[in-house]
Amino acid sequence: EQFVQNNLTEEVKNLLSALPKQNGWMISDHLYQYQNVWYPAIHLQALLSIQRNFQALDTDLVIATNPKCGTTWLKALAFAIVNRFRFDNPSSKQDHPLLTNNPHILVPFLENFYMIDQHPDLTCLSVNAAARLLSTHIPQAALPDSIKNSKCKLVYLCRDPKDTLVSFWHFSNKMRPKNMAHSSIEEVFEKFCEGAVEFGPFWEHVLGYWKMSLESPERVCFLKYEEMKKEPKTHLIKLAKFLGSQFSVDEENDGVPEEILKLCSFGNLSNLEVNKTGKMPIAGYELSVYFRRGEVGDHLNHLTPEMIERIDKITEEKFLDSGLKF
Ligand code: A3P
């Protein structure tokens, strides 16, 4: 909290003082509502800098998600796809970067560059890569014009809100400072339904990218976690094609898609030393927080039938006429 306070500009401090605020979930920080979306202060500062200063390239590939929708998995898959010619047999090569680096290091969040630096050096993203691979939690409506007006491609991954909120509940409790009490599932459920979680409301976030994917399918690939779990190969092939790295017939015959899926599987990634014992540079939290169960339907173990009914009703109402379902 002190670190955040020390690094906020006067402009952002003034802005924050005029915004609605709520208690935050992870650090003893707050969430601020800006243009109908709830952000932690430092993320709002990053957003404003990104909107002003980020220059998208037509070749950029951007992964966009609501938190806890499977970002880590998608980052690993996208990285393995676009870099596969550097490592011709992805899972047998001992030097594959995914074996020794967490996916969040290989595919960083755009926001992290801009939290305290208004003009960060992004050259590290271009080293050894044909395209810059980035990620963001920024909602579609708040994307900088530079992204909206460029030809860069976006991949959006969403997930059943019930599993997302259960995942968020576990994650946020792990990320809370030791001196803060754990939040209850009831508390998180209420706030999630109200939309008062990082980058929330959840449903508007999904709808923004869903609409963009319908209007510009060549720019936005819209994926669902549940469908990827059910038919991983089909979706991997679709993803590779969208990213401009289509698998050749030979590659498919040689089982390259299967190798990539194995490399990026929950079982493989979560058992790597780096992800079991490693820590996030600078922030210092354990990288194991990104791996819990990696399954569909865990909400059945945590939400009551009444909660499920209530949230399903919200989803149905919000997605009415959109063509989206969970
Ligand atoms: P659970 O908490 O339900 O297990 P994010 O990456 O957006 O933070 O999302 C985290 C969720 O994705 C967690 O869900 C986590 O276990 C799951 N996950 C992480 N790596 C995965 C992988 N390789 N395959 C499938 N799910 C994965």
mmCIF file of C-alpha atoms and ligand atoms in Angstrom:
data_model
loop_
_atom_site.group_PDB
_atom_site.id
_atom_site.type_symbol
_atom_site.label_atom_id
_atom_site.label_comp_id
_atom_site.label_asym_id
_atom_site.label_seq_id
_atom_site.Cartn_x
_atom_site.Cartn_y
_atom_site.Cartn_z
ATOM 1 C CA GLU A 1 0.000 0.000 0.000
ATOM 2 C CA GLN A 2 2.814 2.395 0.925
ATOM 3 C CA PHE A 3 4.651 1.493 -2.284
ATOM 4 C CA VAL A 4 1.513 2.291 -4.267
ATOM 5 C CA GLN A 5 0.965 5.612 -2.480
ATOM 6 C CA ASN A 6 4.582 6.637 -3.052
ATOM 7 C CA ASN A 7 4.342 5.955 -6.743
ATOM 8 C CA LEU A 8 1.050 7.600 -7.644
ATOM 9 C CA THR A 9 1.261 10.844 -9.584
ATOM 10 C CA GLU A 10 -0.504 13.957 -8.290
ATOM 11 C CA GLU A 11 -2.860 13.725 -11.255
ATOM 12 C CA VAL A 12 -3.917 10.185 -10.325
ATOM 13 C CA LYS A 13 -4.220 11.052 -6.617
ATOM 14 C CA ASN A 14 -6.568 13.897 -7.518
ATOM 15 C CA LEU A 15 -8.577 11.680 -9.808
ATOM 16 C CA LEU A 16 -8.870 8.945 -7.154
ATOM 17 C CA SER A 17 -10.157 11.371 -4.544
ATOM 18 C CA ALA A 18 -13.211 12.008 -6.719
ATOM 19 C CA LEU A 19 -14.018 8.366 -7.570
ATOM 20 C CA PRO A 20 -16.316 5.868 -5.799
ATOM 21 C CA LYS A 21 -14.223 3.402 -3.811
ATOM 22 C CA GLN A 22 -14.494 -0.009 -2.177
ATOM 23 C CA ASN A 23 -12.219 -2.155 -0.086
ATOM 24 C CA GLY A 24 -9.746 -4.114 -2.187
ATOM 25 C CA TRP A 25 -9.363 -7.883 -2.054
ATOM 26 C CA MET A 26 -5.713 -8.640 -2.086
ATOM 27 C CA ILE A 27 -3.624 -5.920 -0.595
ATOM 28 C CA SER A 28 -4.992 -3.435 1.901
ATOM 29 C CA ASP A 29 -5.587 -1.247 -1.102
ATOM 30 C CA HIS A 30 -8.900 -0.038 -2.511
ATOM 31 C CA LEU A 31 -10.720 -0.464 -5.767
ATOM 32 C CA TYR A 32 -11.804 2.688 -7.611
ATOM 33 C CA GLN A 33 -14.640 2.908 -10.074
ATOM 34 C CA TYR A 34 -13.555 4.687 -13.226
ATOM 35 C CA GLN A 35 -15.821 4.778 -16.273
ATOM 36 C CA ASN A 36 -17.930 1.935 -14.794
ATOM 37 C CA VAL A 37 -14.982 -0.396 -14.151
ATOM 38 C CA TRP A 38 -13.327 -1.197 -10.792
ATOM 39 C CA TYR A 39 -9.522 -0.838 -10.723
ATOM 40 C CA PRO A 40 -6.823 -0.907 -8.038
ATOM 41 C CA ALA A 41 -5.150 2.537 -7.913
ATOM 42 C CA ILE A 42 -1.899 1.444 -9.521
ATOM 43 C CA HIS A 43 -3.770 -0.253 -12.373
ATOM 44 C CA LEU A 44 -5.744 2.897 -13.007
ATOM 45 C CA GLN A 45 -2.499 4.835 -13.198
ATOM 46 C CA ALA A 46 -1.188 2.224 -15.660
ATOM 47 C CA LEU A 47 -4.374 2.434 -17.731
ATOM 48 C CA LEU A 48 -4.097 6.214 -18.126
ATOM 49 C CA SER A 49 -0.460 5.933 -19.227
ATOM 50 C CA ILE A 50 -1.280 3.127 -21.650
ATOM 51 C CA GLN A 51 -4.146 5.121 -23.152
ATOM 52 C CA ARG A 52 -1.829 8.083 -23.678
ATOM 53 C CA ASN A 53 1.476 6.526 -24.537
ATOM 54 C CA PHE A 54 1.297 2.911 -25.705
ATOM 55 C CA GLN A 55 1.993 2.508 -29.406
ATOM 56 C CA ALA A 56 0.562 -0.741 -30.727
ATOM 57 C CA LEU A 57 2.183 -2.380 -33.725
ATOM 58 C CA ASP A 58 0.098 -4.103 -36.386
ATOM 59 C CA THR A 59 2.050 -7.266 -35.616
ATOM 60 C CA ASP A 60 1.310 -7.237 -31.859
ATOM 61 C CA LEU A 61 -0.528 -10.218 -30.382
ATOM 62 C CA VAL A 62 -2.494 -9.363 -27.257
ATOM 63 C CA ILE A 63 -4.066 -11.817 -24.824
ATOM 64 C CA ALA A 64 -7.017 -10.280 -23.006
ATOM 65 C CA THR A 65 -8.853 -11.791 -20.054
ATOM 66 C CA ASN A 66 -10.848 -11.197 -16.939
ATOM 67 C CA PRO A 67 -8.655 -12.277 -13.996
ATOM 68 C CA LYS A 68 -8.817 -16.025 -13.194
ATOM 69 C CA CYS A 69 -10.199 -17.123 -16.557
ATOM 70 C CA GLY A 70 -7.138 -19.156 -17.569
ATOM 71 C CA THR A 71 -4.719 -16.390 -18.556
ATOM 72 C CA THR A 72 -1.678 -18.419 -17.483
ATOM 73 C CA TRP A 73 -2.679 -21.360 -19.694
ATOM 74 C CA LEU A 74 -3.410 -19.180 -22.725
ATOM 75 C CA LYS A 75 -0.121 -17.321 -22.284
ATOM 76 C CA ALA A 76 1.756 -20.621 -22.281
ATOM 77 C CA LEU A 77 -0.090 -21.907 -25.359
ATOM 78 C CA ALA A 78 0.362 -18.697 -27.345
ATOM 79 C CA PHE A 79 4.046 -18.499 -26.427
ATOM 80 C CA ALA A 80 4.637 -22.128 -27.394
ATOM 81 C CA ILE A 81 2.803 -21.640 -30.716
ATOM 82 C CA VAL A 82 4.531 -18.505 -31.926
ATOM 83 C CA ASN A 83 7.996 -19.573 -30.753
ATOM 84 C CA ARG A 84 7.836 -23.207 -31.842
ATOM 85 C CA PHE A 85 10.317 -22.840 -34.701
ATOM 86 C CA ARG A 86 12.985 -21.948 -32.167
ATOM 87 C CA PHE A 87 12.327 -25.200 -30.270
ATOM 88 C CA ASP A 88 11.361 -27.795 -32.802
ATOM 89 C CA ASN A 89 10.098 -30.446 -30.432
ATOM 90 C CA PRO A 90 8.634 -28.353 -27.658
ATOM 91 C CA SER A 91 8.317 -30.748 -24.759
ATOM 92 C CA SER A 92 11.392 -32.886 -25.294
ATOM 93 C CA LYS A 93 13.745 -29.927 -25.553
ATOM 94 C CA GLN A 94 15.162 -29.306 -22.145
ATOM 95 C CA ASP A 95 15.853 -25.687 -22.930
ATOM 96 C CA HIS A 96 12.298 -24.631 -23.735
ATOM 97 C CA PRO A 97 11.708 -21.328 -21.898
ATOM 98 C CA LEU A 98 8.392 -22.603 -20.502
ATOM 99 C CA LEU A 99 10.260 -25.246 -18.533
ATOM 100 C CA THR A 100 12.164 -22.660 -16.532
ATOM 101 C CA ASN A 101 9.993 -19.528 -16.691
ATOM 102 C CA ASN A 102 6.475 -18.873 -15.524
ATOM 103 C CA PRO A 103 4.173 -17.930 -18.457
ATOM 104 C CA HIS A 104 3.593 -14.496 -16.888
ATOM 105 C CA ILE A 105 7.296 -13.737 -17.303
ATOM 106 C CA LEU A 106 7.332 -14.816 -20.939
ATOM 107 C CA VAL A 107 4.112 -12.989 -21.804
ATOM 108 C CA PRO A 108 3.974 -9.978 -19.489
ATOM 109 C CA PHE A 109 0.992 -7.813 -18.664
ATOM 110 C CA LEU A 110 1.065 -4.507 -20.510
ATOM 111 C CA GLU A 111 -0.175 -2.864 -17.294
ATOM 112 C CA ASN A 112 2.935 -3.951 -15.378
ATOM 113 C CA PHE A 113 5.174 -1.909 -17.663
ATOM 114 C CA TYR A 114 3.123 1.251 -17.153
ATOM 115 C CA MET A 115 2.319 1.160 -13.433
ATOM 116 C CA ILE A 116 5.077 3.523 -12.407
ATOM 117 C CA ASP A 117 6.703 4.359 -15.712
ATOM 118 C CA GLN A 118 4.832 6.502 -18.234
ATOM 119 C CA HIS A 119 7.244 5.708 -21.047
ATOM 120 C CA PRO A 120 8.649 2.246 -20.354
ATOM 121 C CA ASP A 121 11.178 0.555 -22.576
ATOM 122 C CA LEU A 122 9.360 -2.270 -24.366
ATOM 123 C CA THR A 123 12.287 -3.511 -26.417
ATOM 124 C CA CYS A 124 12.557 -6.663 -24.286
ATOM 125 C CA LEU A 125 9.333 -7.804 -25.950
ATOM 126 C CA SER A 126 10.861 -7.782 -29.406
ATOM 127 C CA VAL A 127 14.049 -9.684 -28.606
ATOM 128 C CA ASN A 128 14.073 -13.015 -30.472
ATOM 129 C CA ALA A 129 10.418 -12.699 -31.392
ATOM 130 C CA ALA A 130 8.701 -12.185 -34.707
ATOM 131 C CA ALA A 131 5.811 -10.490 -32.942
ATOM 132 C CA ARG A 132 5.357 -8.892 -29.543
ATOM 133 C CA LEU A 133 3.261 -11.097 -27.305
ATOM 134 C CA LEU A 134 1.478 -9.149 -24.578
ATOM 135 C CA SER A 135 -1.455 -9.504 -22.256
ATOM 136 C CA THR A 136 -3.958 -7.272 -20.531
ATOM 137 C CA HIS A 137 -6.952 -7.264 -18.212
ATOM 138 C CA ILE A 138 -8.112 -3.878 -19.561
ATOM 139 C CA PRO A 139 -11.765 -4.018 -20.691
ATOM 140 C CA GLN A 140 -12.397 -3.608 -24.417
ATOM 141 C CA ALA A 141 -14.054 -0.194 -24.058
ATOM 142 C CA ALA A 142 -10.985 1.180 -22.243
ATOM 143 C CA LEU A 143 -8.393 -0.146 -24.690
ATOM 144 C CA PRO A 144 -6.144 2.632 -25.990
ATOM 145 C CA ASP A 145 -7.037 4.022 -29.428
ATOM 146 C CA SER A 146 -3.646 2.821 -30.520
ATOM 147 C CA ILE A 147 -4.826 -0.792 -30.099
ATOM 148 C CA LYS A 148 -8.338 -0.122 -31.376
ATOM 149 C CA ASN A 149 -7.057 1.578 -34.534
ATOM 150 C CA SER A 150 -4.202 -0.778 -35.306
ATOM 151 C CA LYS A 151 -4.436 -4.176 -36.951
ATOM 152 C CA CYS A 152 -2.962 -6.012 -33.988
ATOM 153 C CA LYS A 153 -4.699 -9.236 -33.016
ATOM 154 C CA LEU A 154 -6.402 -9.969 -29.707
ATOM 155 C CA VAL A 155 -7.233 -13.321 -28.183
ATOM 156 C CA TYR A 156 -9.892 -13.189 -25.487
ATOM 157 C CA LEU A 157 -10.411 -16.056 -23.072
ATOM 158 C CA CYS A 158 -13.478 -16.190 -20.858
ATOM 159 C CA ARG A 159 -14.749 -18.699 -18.336
ATOM 160 C CA ASP A 160 -17.952 -19.604 -16.541
ATOM 161 C CA PRO A 161 -18.392 -16.766 -14.007
ATOM 162 C CA LYS A 162 -19.102 -19.293 -11.210
ATOM 163 C CA ASP A 163 -15.750 -21.041 -11.611
ATOM 164 C CA THR A 164 -14.069 -17.671 -12.166
ATOM 165 C CA LEU A 165 -15.368 -16.331 -8.875
ATOM 166 C CA VAL A 166 -14.389 -19.471 -6.953
ATOM 167 C CA SER A 167 -10.915 -19.255 -8.474
ATOM 168 C CA PHE A 168 -10.756 -15.566 -7.574
ATOM 169 C CA TRP A 169 -11.829 -16.289 -3.993
ATOM 170 C CA HIS A 170 -8.982 -18.774 -3.486
ATOM 171 C CA PHE A 171 -6.461 -16.575 -5.283
ATOM 172 C CA SER A 172 -7.319 -13.385 -3.428
ATOM 173 C CA ASN A 173 -7.041 -15.117 -0.059
ATOM 174 C CA LYS A 174 -3.597 -16.437 -0.973
ATOM 175 C CA MET A 175 -2.544 -12.936 -2.036
ATOM 176 C CA ARG A 176 -3.778 -11.197 1.106
ATOM 177 C CA PRO A 177 -1.168 -10.007 3.569
ATOM 178 C CA LYS A 178 -0.826 -12.406 6.542
ATOM 179 C CA ASN A 179 -2.343 -9.859 8.925
ATOM 180 C CA MET A 180 -5.606 -9.625 6.973
ATOM 181 C CA ALA A 181 -8.434 -12.056 7.689
ATOM 182 C CA HIS A 182 -9.525 -14.342 4.876
ATOM 183 C CA SER A 183 -12.584 -13.237 2.964
ATOM 184 C CA SER A 184 -15.556 -15.585 2.961
ATOM 185 C CA ILE A 185 -17.071 -17.045 -0.188
ATOM 186 C CA GLU A 186 -20.315 -15.212 0.647
ATOM 187 C CA GLU A 187 -18.512 -11.878 0.730
ATOM 188 C CA VAL A 188 -16.712 -12.468 -2.565
ATOM 189 C CA PHE A 189 -19.915 -13.764 -4.131
ATOM 190 C CA GLU A 190 -21.834 -10.581 -3.241
ATOM 191 C CA LYS A 191 -19.128 -8.279 -4.548
ATOM 192 C CA PHE A 192 -18.616 -10.327 -7.695
ATOM 193 C CA CYS A 193 -22.362 -10.128 -8.433
ATOM 194 C CA GLU A 194 -22.235 -6.350 -7.848
ATOM 195 C CA GLY A 195 -19.260 -6.128 -10.186
ATOM 196 C CA ALA A 196 -16.898 -4.794 -7.525
ATOM 197 C CA VAL A 197 -13.882 -6.972 -8.284
ATOM 198 C CA GLU A 198 -10.695 -6.121 -10.185
ATOM 199 C CA PHE A 199 -11.652 -5.070 -13.755
ATOM 200 C CA GLY A 200 -15.304 -5.872 -13.012
ATOM 201 C CA PRO A 201 -18.111 -6.132 -13.722
ATOM 202 C CA PHE A 202 -17.184 -9.527 -15.148
ATOM 203 C CA TRP A 203 -20.075 -9.664 -17.646
ATOM 204 C CA GLU A 204 -19.461 -6.282 -19.278
ATOM 205 C CA HIS A 205 -15.808 -7.254 -19.702
ATOM 206 C CA VAL A 206 -16.818 -10.400 -21.590
ATOM 207 C CA LEU A 207 -19.468 -8.601 -23.652
ATOM 208 C CA GLY A 208 -17.058 -5.886 -24.813
ATOM 209 C CA TYR A 209 -14.654 -8.367 -26.365
ATOM 210 C CA TRP A 210 -17.477 -10.635 -27.560
ATOM 211 C CA LYS A 211 -18.997 -7.760 -29.557
ATOM 212 C CA MET A 212 -15.602 -6.800 -30.965
ATOM 213 C CA SER A 213 -15.050 -10.422 -32.033
ATOM 214 C CA LEU A 214 -18.384 -10.403 -33.888
ATOM 215 C CA GLU A 215 -17.628 -7.088 -35.585
ATOM 216 C CA SER A 216 -13.981 -7.858 -36.379
ATOM 217 C CA PRO A 217 -13.411 -11.622 -36.338
ATOM 218 C CA GLU A 218 -10.053 -11.139 -38.067
ATOM 219 C CA ARG A 219 -8.902 -9.067 -35.074
ATOM 220 C CA VAL A 220 -10.421 -10.878 -32.086
ATOM 221 C CA CYS A 221 -10.433 -14.604 -31.416
ATOM 222 C CA PHE A 222 -12.941 -15.349 -28.660
ATOM 223 C CA LEU A 223 -12.303 -18.512 -26.640
ATOM 224 C CA LYS A 224 -13.976 -20.217 -23.691
ATOM 225 C CA TYR A 225 -12.001 -22.086 -21.014
ATOM 226 C CA GLU A 226 -14.576 -24.883 -20.845
ATOM 227 C CA GLU A 227 -14.475 -25.481 -24.592
ATOM 228 C CA MET A 228 -10.693 -25.498 -24.583
ATOM 229 C CA LYS A 229 -10.670 -28.088 -21.818
ATOM 230 C CA LYS A 230 -13.152 -30.212 -23.763
ATOM 231 C CA GLU A 231 -11.503 -30.028 -27.178
ATOM 232 C CA PRO A 232 -8.004 -28.701 -26.641
ATOM 233 C CA LYS A 233 -6.538 -29.777 -29.989
ATOM 234 C CA THR A 234 -9.292 -28.194 -32.063
ATOM 235 C CA HIS A 235 -8.887 -24.922 -30.218
ATOM 236 C CA LEU A 236 -5.115 -24.985 -30.332
ATOM 237 C CA ILE A 237 -5.211 -25.404 -34.110
ATOM 238 C CA LYS A 238 -7.733 -22.575 -34.384
ATOM 239 C CA LEU A 239 -5.586 -20.371 -32.143
ATOM 240 C CA ALA A 240 -2.406 -21.047 -34.141
ATOM 241 C CA LYS A 241 -4.167 -20.171 -37.380
ATOM 242 C CA PHE A 242 -5.544 -16.970 -35.904
ATOM 243 C CA LEU A 243 -2.124 -15.960 -34.600
ATOM 244 C CA GLY A 244 -0.687 -16.347 -38.099
ATOM 245 C CA SER A 245 1.277 -19.479 -37.126
ATOM 246 C CA GLN A 246 -0.885 -22.188 -38.656
ATOM 247 C CA PHE A 247 0.308 -25.777 -38.158
ATOM 248 C CA SER A 248 1.412 -27.409 -41.397
ATOM 249 C CA VAL A 249 0.097 -30.825 -42.392
ATOM 250 C CA ASP A 250 3.509 -32.268 -41.518
ATOM 251 C CA GLU A 251 3.418 -30.670 -38.095
ATOM 252 C CA GLU A 252 -0.031 -32.091 -37.431
ATOM 253 C CA ASN A 253 1.119 -35.528 -38.605
ATOM 254 C CA ASP A 254 4.170 -35.260 -36.376
ATOM 255 C CA GLY A 255 2.025 -34.513 -33.331
ATOM 256 C CA VAL A 256 3.281 -30.974 -32.733
ATOM 257 C CA PRO A 257 -0.119 -29.754 -31.438
ATOM 258 C CA GLU A 258 -0.179 -32.639 -28.938
ATOM 259 C CA GLU A 259 3.368 -31.802 -27.804
ATOM 260 C CA ILE A 260 2.390 -28.185 -27.181
ATOM 261 C CA LEU A 261 -0.724 -29.216 -25.263
ATOM 262 C CA LYS A 262 1.366 -31.538 -23.117
ATOM 263 C CA LEU A 263 3.969 -28.880 -22.434
ATOM 264 C CA CYS A 264 1.295 -26.362 -21.408
ATOM 265 C CA SER A 265 -0.956 -28.766 -19.516
ATOM 266 C CA PHE A 266 -1.895 -28.002 -15.944
ATOM 267 C CA GLY A 267 -0.148 -31.172 -14.774
ATOM 268 C CA ASN A 268 3.114 -30.326 -16.497
ATOM 269 C CA LEU A 269 3.304 -26.608 -15.711
ATOM 270 C CA SER A 270 2.183 -26.887 -12.107
ATOM 271 C CA ASN A 271 4.839 -29.529 -11.380
ATOM 272 C CA LEU A 272 7.786 -27.591 -12.736
ATOM 273 C CA GLU A 273 10.238 -26.424 -10.114
ATOM 274 C CA VAL A 274 9.893 -22.791 -11.233
ATOM 275 C CA ASN A 275 6.135 -22.857 -10.706
ATOM 276 C CA LYS A 276 6.270 -24.856 -7.462
ATOM 277 C CA THR A 277 8.889 -22.847 -5.613
ATOM 278 C CA GLY A 278 9.605 -19.764 -7.733
ATOM 279 C CA LYS A 279 8.610 -16.204 -6.855
ATOM 280 C CA MET A 280 7.420 -13.322 -8.998
ATOM 281 C CA PRO A 281 10.339 -10.929 -9.494
ATOM 282 C CA ILE A 282 9.951 -7.611 -7.638
ATOM 283 C CA ALA A 283 6.444 -8.349 -6.297
ATOM 284 C CA GLY A 284 7.795 -11.416 -4.475
ATOM 285 C CA TYR A 285 4.651 -13.579 -4.248
ATOM 286 C CA GLU A 286 4.800 -17.295 -4.972
ATOM 287 C CA LEU A 287 4.208 -18.343 -8.562
ATOM 288 C CA SER A 288 2.322 -21.408 -7.358
ATOM 289 C CA VAL A 289 -0.697 -19.105 -6.783
ATOM 290 C CA TYR A 290 -1.410 -19.357 -10.510
ATOM 291 C CA PHE A 291 -2.022 -23.111 -10.303
ATOM 292 C CA ARG A 292 -4.806 -24.573 -8.182
ATOM 293 C CA ARG A 293 -7.038 -27.248 -9.763
ATOM 294 C CA GLY A 294 -7.425 -26.227 -13.383
ATOM 295 C CA GLU A 295 -10.791 -27.937 -13.769
ATOM 296 C CA VAL A 296 -14.284 -27.126 -14.895
ATOM 297 C CA GLY A 297 -17.125 -27.058 -12.359
ATOM 298 C CA ASP A 298 -15.326 -26.502 -9.035
ATOM 299 C CA HIS A 299 -18.071 -24.032 -8.107
ATOM 300 C CA LEU A 300 -20.238 -27.043 -7.268
ATOM 301 C CA ASN A 301 -17.959 -27.612 -4.270
ATOM 302 C CA HIS A 302 -18.239 -24.052 -2.983
ATOM 303 C CA LEU A 303 -21.496 -22.352 -4.027
ATOM 304 C CA THR A 304 -24.932 -23.192 -2.676
ATOM 305 C CA PRO A 305 -27.751 -24.015 -5.142
ATOM 306 C CA GLU A 306 -29.245 -20.579 -4.304
ATOM 307 C CA MET A 307 -25.993 -18.837 -5.186
ATOM 308 C CA ILE A 308 -25.740 -20.792 -8.431
ATOM 309 C CA GLU A 309 -29.298 -19.916 -9.341
ATOM 310 C CA ARG A 310 -28.733 -16.237 -8.594
ATOM 311 C CA ILE A 311 -25.543 -15.874 -10.584
ATOM 312 C CA ASP A 312 -26.896 -17.910 -13.510
ATOM 313 C CA LYS A 313 -29.841 -15.521 -13.618
ATOM 314 C CA ILE A 314 -27.515 -12.518 -13.756
ATOM 315 C CA THR A 315 -25.535 -14.156 -16.563
ATOM 316 C CA GLU A 316 -28.695 -14.960 -18.477
ATOM 317 C CA GLU A 317 -29.969 -11.397 -18.164
ATOM 318 C CA LYS A 318 -26.673 -9.746 -19.027
ATOM 319 C CA PHE A 319 -26.016 -11.997 -22.012
ATOM 320 C CA LEU A 320 -29.597 -11.867 -23.279
ATOM 321 C CA ASP A 321 -29.656 -11.344 -27.046
ATOM 322 C CA SER A 322 -25.857 -11.473 -27.236
ATOM 323 C CA GLY A 323 -25.680 -15.078 -28.374
ATOM 324 C CA LEU A 324 -23.332 -15.851 -25.472
ATOM 325 C CA LYS A 325 -24.069 -18.687 -23.037
ATOM 326 C CA PHE A 326 -22.438 -20.607 -20.190
HETATM 327 P P1 A3P B 1 -8.664 -22.715 -10.634
HETATM 328 O O1 A3P B 1 -8.476 -21.752 -9.501
HETATM 329 O O2 A3P B 1 -10.110 -22.994 -10.927
HETATM 330 O O3 A3P B 1 -7.872 -23.951 -10.492
HETATM 331 P P2 A3P B 1 -5.503 -17.066 -14.444
HETATM 332 O O4 A3P B 1 -4.375 -17.752 -15.140
HETATM 333 O O5 A3P B 1 -6.328 -16.211 -15.362
HETATM 334 O O6 A3P B 1 -5.060 -16.396 -13.205
HETATM 335 O O7 A3P B 1 -6.517 -18.229 -14.040
HETATM 336 C C1 A3P B 1 -6.162 -19.149 -13.053
HETATM 337 C C2 A3P B 1 -6.978 -20.415 -13.247
HETATM 338 O O8 A3P B 1 -6.440 -21.168 -14.353
HETATM 339 C C3 A3P B 1 -6.851 -21.316 -12.047
HETATM 340 O O9 A3P B 1 -8.108 -21.998 -11.969
HETATM 341 C C4 A3P B 1 -5.708 -22.208 -12.438
HETATM 342 O O10 A3P B 1 -5.630 -23.417 -11.712
HETATM 343 C C5 A3P B 1 -6.019 -22.443 -13.902
HETATM 344 N N1 A3P B 1 -4.864 -22.882 -14.697
HETATM 345 C C6 A3P B 1 -3.571 -22.508 -14.542
HETATM 346 N N2 A3P B 1 -2.796 -23.132 -15.438
HETATM 347 C C7 A3P B 1 -3.598 -23.927 -16.179
HETATM 348 C C8 A3P B 1 -3.362 -24.829 -17.261
HETATM 349 N N3 A3P B 1 -2.151 -25.034 -17.735
HETATM 350 N N4 A3P B 1 -4.428 -25.474 -17.781
HETATM 351 C C9 A3P B 1 -5.672 -25.266 -17.290
HETATM 352 N N5 A3P B 1 -5.957 -24.433 -16.268
HETATM 353 C C10 A3P B 1 -4.936 -23.756 -15.713
#
